[in-house]
C-alpha positions as a Markdown table, in Angstrom:
| # | Residue | x | y | z |
|---|---|---|---|---|
| 1 | Met | -0.1 | 0.2 | 0.1 |
| 2 | Arg | 1.2 | 3.2 | -1.2 |
| 3 | Gln | 0.0 | 6.5 | 1.1 |
| 4 | Phe | 0.2 | 10.0 | 0.5 |
| 5 | Val | -0.5 | 12.1 | 3.6 |
| 6 | Cys | -1.2 | 16.0 | 2.1 |
| 7 | Leu | -1.5 | 18.8 | 5.0 |
| 8 | Ala | -4.1 | 21.2 | 4.1 |
| 9 | His | -3.7 | 24.6 | 6.2 |
| 10 | Glu | -6.2 | 26.9 | 4.7 |
| 11 | Val | -8.8 | 24.6 | 3.3 |
| 12 | Pro | -12.4 | 25.1 | 5.5 |
| 13 | Thr | -12.7 | 22.3 | 7.9 |
| 14 | Thr | -16.6 | 22.8 | 6.7 |
| 15 | Pro | -18.9 | 22.9 | 4.2 |
| 16 | Ser | -19.3 | 26.2 | 3.5 |
| 17 | Phe | -17.5 | 27.2 | 0.6 |
| 18 | Ser | -18.2 | 27.7 | -3.1 |
| 19 | Leu | -17.1 | 25.4 | -6.0 |
| 20 | Asp | -16.7 | 28.5 | -8.0 |
| 21 | Asp | -13.9 | 29.8 | -5.8 |
| 22 | Leu | -11.6 | 26.5 | -4.5 |
| 23 | Ala | -8.6 | 28.8 | -5.6 |
| 24 | Gly | -9.4 | 31.4 | -2.9 |
| 25 | Gly | -12.5 | 31.3 | -0.4 |
| 26 | Ala | -11.8 | 27.6 | -0.1 |
| 27 | Gly | -8.2 | 27.8 | 0.7 |
| 28 | Arg | -6.6 | 26.5 | -2.3 |
| 29 | Leu | -8.3 | 23.6 | -2.4 |
| 30 | Asp | -7.9 | 22.9 | -5.6 |
| 31 | Ala | -4.4 | 22.3 | -5.1 |
| 32 | Leu | -5.5 | 19.7 | -2.8 |
| 33 | Cys | -7.7 | 18.5 | -5.3 |
| 34 | Arg | -4.8 | 17.8 | -7.8 |
| 35 | Ser | -2.8 | 16.2 | -5.2 |
| 36 | Leu | -6.1 | 13.5 | -4.6 |
| 37 | Thr | -6.3 | 13.0 | -8.2 |
| 38 | Ala | -2.7 | 12.3 | -8.5 |
| 39 | Ala | -2.4 | 9.8 | -6.5 |
| 40 | Leu | -5.6 | 8.0 | -6.8 |
| 41 | Leu | -6.1 | 8.0 | -10.7 |
| 42 | Arg | -4.6 | 6.6 | -13.6 |
| 43 | Ser | -5.4 | 6.5 | -17.3 |
| 44 | His | -8.7 | 4.9 | -17.3 |
| 45 | Gly | -8.5 | 4.0 | -13.7 |
| 46 | Ile | -7.9 | 4.2 | -10.2 |
| 47 | Arg | -4.6 | 2.7 | -8.2 |
| 48 | Glu | -6.3 | 0.3 | -5.9 |
| 49 | Asp | -2.9 | 0.1 | -3.9 |
| 50 | Val | -3.3 | 3.8 | -3.0 |
| 51 | Arg | -4.6 | 5.3 | 0.5 |
| 52 | Val | -4.8 | 9.4 | 0.4 |
| 53 | His | -5.0 | 11.2 | 4.1 |
| 54 | Leu | -5.9 | 15.2 | 3.5 |
| 55 | Val | -5.3 | 16.8 | 7.1 |
| 56 | Leu | -7.4 | 19.9 | 7.0 |
| 57 | Gln | -6.3 | 22.9 | 9.4 |
| 58 | Asp | -4.9 | 20.0 | 11.7 |
| 59 | Glu | -8.3 | 19.0 | 13.0 |
| 60 | Leu | -10.4 | 17.2 | 10.4 |
| 61 | Thr | -8.3 | 14.1 | 8.1 |
| 62 | Ile | -10.5 | 12.6 | 5.1 |
| 63 | Thr | -9.1 | 9.2 | 4.3 |
| 64 | Val | -9.8 | 8.1 | 0.6 |
| 65 | Asp | -9.0 | 4.4 | -0.1 |
| 66 | Gly | -8.8 | 3.6 | -3.8 |
| 67 | Arg | -9.5 | 0.1 | -3.3 |
| 68 | Glu | -13.0 | 1.2 | -2.7 |
| 69 | Val | -13.4 | 5.2 | -3.8 |
| 70 | Arg | -16.0 | 5.2 | -6.6 |
| 71 | Arg | -16.5 | 7.4 | -9.3 |
| 72 | Leu | -13.9 | 9.6 | -8.8 |
| 73 | Asn | -13.2 | 12.4 | -11.8 |
| 74 | Pro | -9.9 | 13.7 | -12.7 |
| 75 | Asp | -11.5 | 17.4 | -12.4 |
| 76 | Glu | -10.9 | 20.0 | -9.4 |
| 77 | Arg | -14.8 | 21.0 | -9.3 |
| 78 | Ser | -16.3 | 17.3 | -9.1 |
| 79 | Thr | -13.3 | 15.8 | -6.7 |
| 80 | Ala | -13.8 | 19.2 | -4.6 |
| 81 | Ala | -17.6 | 18.4 | -4.6 |
| 82 | Arg | -16.9 | 14.9 | -2.9 |
| 83 | Ile | -14.6 | 16.9 | 0.0 |
| 84 | Arg | -17.6 | 19.2 | 0.8 |
| 85 | Thr | -19.8 | 16.2 | 1.0 |
| 86 | Ala | -17.4 | 14.2 | 3.1 |
| 87 | Leu | -17.0 | 17.4 | 5.2 |
| 88 | Glu | -21.3 | 17.6 | 5.4 |
| 89 | His | -20.8 | 14.3 | 7.3 |
| 90 | Arg | -17.8 | 15.4 | 9.8 |
| 91 | Asp | -20.6 | 15.4 | 12.9 |
| 92 | Glu | -21.4 | 11.5 | 12.6 |
| 93 | Ala | -17.0 | 11.4 | 13.1 |
| 94 | Ile | -17.2 | 10.2 | 17.0 |
| 95 | Gly | -13.6 | 9.6 | 18.7 |
| 96 | Ala | -11.8 | 7.3 | 16.9 |
| 97 | Leu | -14.9 | 6.1 | 14.6 |
| 98 | Pro | -15.1 | 7.6 | 11.3 |
| 99 | Ala | -17.5 | 9.0 | 9.4 |
| 100 | Glu | -18.5 | 7.3 | 6.3 |
| 101 | Pro | -20.0 | 9.3 | 3.6 |
| 102 | Ser | -19.5 | 7.1 | 0.5 |
| 103 | Pro | -17.5 | 4.3 | -0.2 |
| 104 | Gly | -14.2 | 4.8 | 0.1 |
| 105 | Phe | -14.0 | 8.3 | 2.3 |
| 106 | Glu | -13.7 | 8.7 | 5.7 |
| 107 | Val | -13.9 | 11.7 | 7.9 |
| 108 | Tyr | -12.0 | 11.3 | 11.3 |
| 109 | Arg | -11.6 | 13.9 | 14.3 |
| 110 | Arg | -7.8 | 13.8 | 14.1 |
| 111 | Gly | -5.2 | 16.1 | 13.5 |
| 112 | Phe | -1.3 | 15.6 | 11.9 |
| 113 | Ala | 0.5 | 13.8 | 15.0 |
| 114 | Glu | -2.6 | 11.5 | 15.6 |
| 115 | Thr | -2.6 | 10.6 | 11.2 |
| 116 | Leu | 1.1 | 10.3 | 11.8 |
| 117 | Asp | 0.9 | 8.1 | 14.4 |
| 118 | Glu | -1.7 | 5.7 | 13.2 |
| 119 | Leu | 0.5 | 5.1 | 9.7 |
| 120 | Ala | 3.6 | 4.8 | 11.7 |
| 121 | Ala | 2.7 | 1.1 | 13.0 |
| 122 | Glu | 1.8 | -0.2 | 9.2 |
| 123 | Ala | 4.3 | 2.3 | 7.0 |
| 124 | Thr | 7.7 | 3.7 | 6.3 |
| 125 | Ile | 7.2 | 7.5 | 6.8 |
| 126 | Val | 8.4 | 9.7 | 4.1 |
| 127 | His | 9.3 | 13.2 | 4.2 |
| 128 | Leu | 9.4 | 14.9 | 1.2 |
| 129 | His | 11.6 | 17.5 | 1.4 |
| 130 | Glu | 13.9 | 19.7 | -1.2 |
| 131 | Asp | 17.1 | 19.6 | 1.2 |
| 132 | Gly | 16.5 | 15.5 | 1.4 |
| 133 | Asp | 18.6 | 12.2 | 0.1 |
| 134 | Pro | 17.7 | 11.2 | -3.0 |
| 135 | Leu | 15.3 | 9.0 | -3.0 |
| 136 | Val | 16.8 | 5.8 | -5.0 |
| 137 | Ala | 20.1 | 6.3 | -3.4 |
| 138 | Gly | 18.6 | 3.8 | -0.7 |
| 139 | Pro | 16.0 | 0.7 | -1.2 |
| 140 | Leu | 12.7 | 2.0 | -2.1 |
| 141 | Pro | 10.2 | 1.7 | 0.9 |
| 142 | Glu | 7.6 | -1.0 | 0.6 |
| 143 | Glu | 5.1 | 0.7 | 2.3 |
| 144 | Pro | 5.4 | 4.1 | 1.8 |
| 145 | Ala | 3.3 | 7.1 | 3.5 |
| 146 | Phe | 5.1 | 9.9 | 1.6 |
| 147 | Val | 4.4 | 13.5 | 3.7 |
| 148 | Leu | 4.0 | 16.9 | 2.1 |
| 149 | Ser | 2.5 | 19.9 | 2.6 |
| 150 | Asp | 0.0 | 22.4 | 0.2 |
| 151 | His | 1.3 | 25.6 | -0.9 |
| 152 | Gly | 2.6 | 27.0 | 2.5 |
| 153 | Asp | 6.1 | 25.5 | 4.3 |
| 154 | Phe | 5.9 | 23.3 | 7.3 |
| 155 | Thr | 4.9 | 25.2 | 10.5 |
| 156 | Asp | 7.4 | 25.0 | 13.2 |
| 157 | Ala | 5.1 | 22.7 | 15.3 |
| 158 | Glu | 4.7 | 20.2 | 11.8 |
| 159 | Arg | 8.6 | 20.0 | 11.8 |
| 160 | Glu | 9.1 | 18.8 | 15.2 |
| 161 | Thr | 5.8 | 16.1 | 15.1 |
| 162 | Leu | 7.8 | 15.4 | 11.5 |
| 163 | Ala | 11.2 | 14.6 | 13.0 |
| 164 | Glu | 9.3 | 12.4 | 15.9 |
| 165 | Tyr | 7.7 | 10.1 | 13.3 |
| 166 | Thr | 10.0 | 10.4 | 9.8 |
| 167 | Asp | 12.0 | 7.2 | 8.7 |
| 168 | Arg | 13.4 | 9.2 | 5.6 |
| 169 | Arg | 13.8 | 12.7 | 4.4 |
| 170 | Val | 13.9 | 12.5 | 0.6 |
| 171 | Arg | 13.8 | 14.8 | -2.2 |
| 172 | Leu | 12.7 | 13.7 | -6.3 |
| 173 | Gly | 15.0 | 15.7 | -7.8 |
| 174 | Pro | 16.9 | 19.2 | -8.3 |
| 175 | His | 14.4 | 21.0 | -8.1 |
| 176 | Ala | 11.1 | 21.8 | -5.7 |
| 177 | Leu | 7.4 | 20.7 | -7.1 |
| 178 | His | 4.1 | 21.2 | -6.3 |
| 179 | Ala | 2.7 | 18.6 | -4.2 |
| 180 | Asp | 0.6 | 17.0 | -7.2 |
| 181 | Gln | 4.2 | 17.0 | -9.2 |
| 182 | Ala | 5.7 | 15.5 | -6.5 |
| 183 | Ile | 2.7 | 12.9 | -6.1 |
| 184 | Thr | 3.6 | 11.6 | -9.7 |
| 185 | Val | 7.3 | 11.3 | -9.9 |
| 186 | Ala | 7.2 | 9.3 | -6.6 |
| 187 | His | 4.7 | 7.0 | -8.1 |
| 188 | His | 6.9 | 6.8 | -11.3 |
| 189 | Ala | 10.1 | 5.8 | -9.4 |
| 190 | Leu | 8.0 | 3.1 | -7.3 |
| 191 | Asp | 6.2 | 2.1 | -10.8 |
| 192 | Thr | 9.8 | 1.5 | -12.4 |
| 193 | Asp | 11.3 | 0.6 | -9.5 |
| 194 | Gly | 13.7 | 3.2 | -9.0 |
| 195 | Tyr | 13.9 | 4.2 | -12.7 |
| 196 | Glu | 15.0 | 0.6 | -13.2 |
| 197 | Arg | 12.3 | -1.0 | -15.2 |
| 198 | Phe | 9.8 | 0.9 | -17.9 |
């Protein structure tokens, strides 16, 4: 299972946003939608071996499982509508039990540290960072959970949390990439066994 943890510092945690202003009034939800579709979609299909965790303002985590999700489209607006629907069910999440608004979508009342704590038991936590070691410099993780920030940098508190949980800190190339681009490159590296198999 490949997993991606995407931090969203400004995306609303309630469904009170317009689908007509994803880049502004919805706190750059457009960028988060691109990351979600980059992680889960491939040409004419869904990557069933992928799970994505969208951490909204360190309050809620929406988890999308490629094995179960249905009718996920590549356009930002319809993906944002799926996230908004998930947020409409946020009050149904109680304690550690998630709300399940639609197949493959779960909403948890947990933030960044709690999400990483849950993943650490089953995955290699990989912090994608432009100052990290090259991903292919060592063996590729078999069960990676890649951690990315949105258009903003990690906060000091998030960096401290990452330092506690990170198993590897890696970069994907010589230049900083947008989160959705980084996800695509990470997939390509894993799909090709470190660019050895095409």
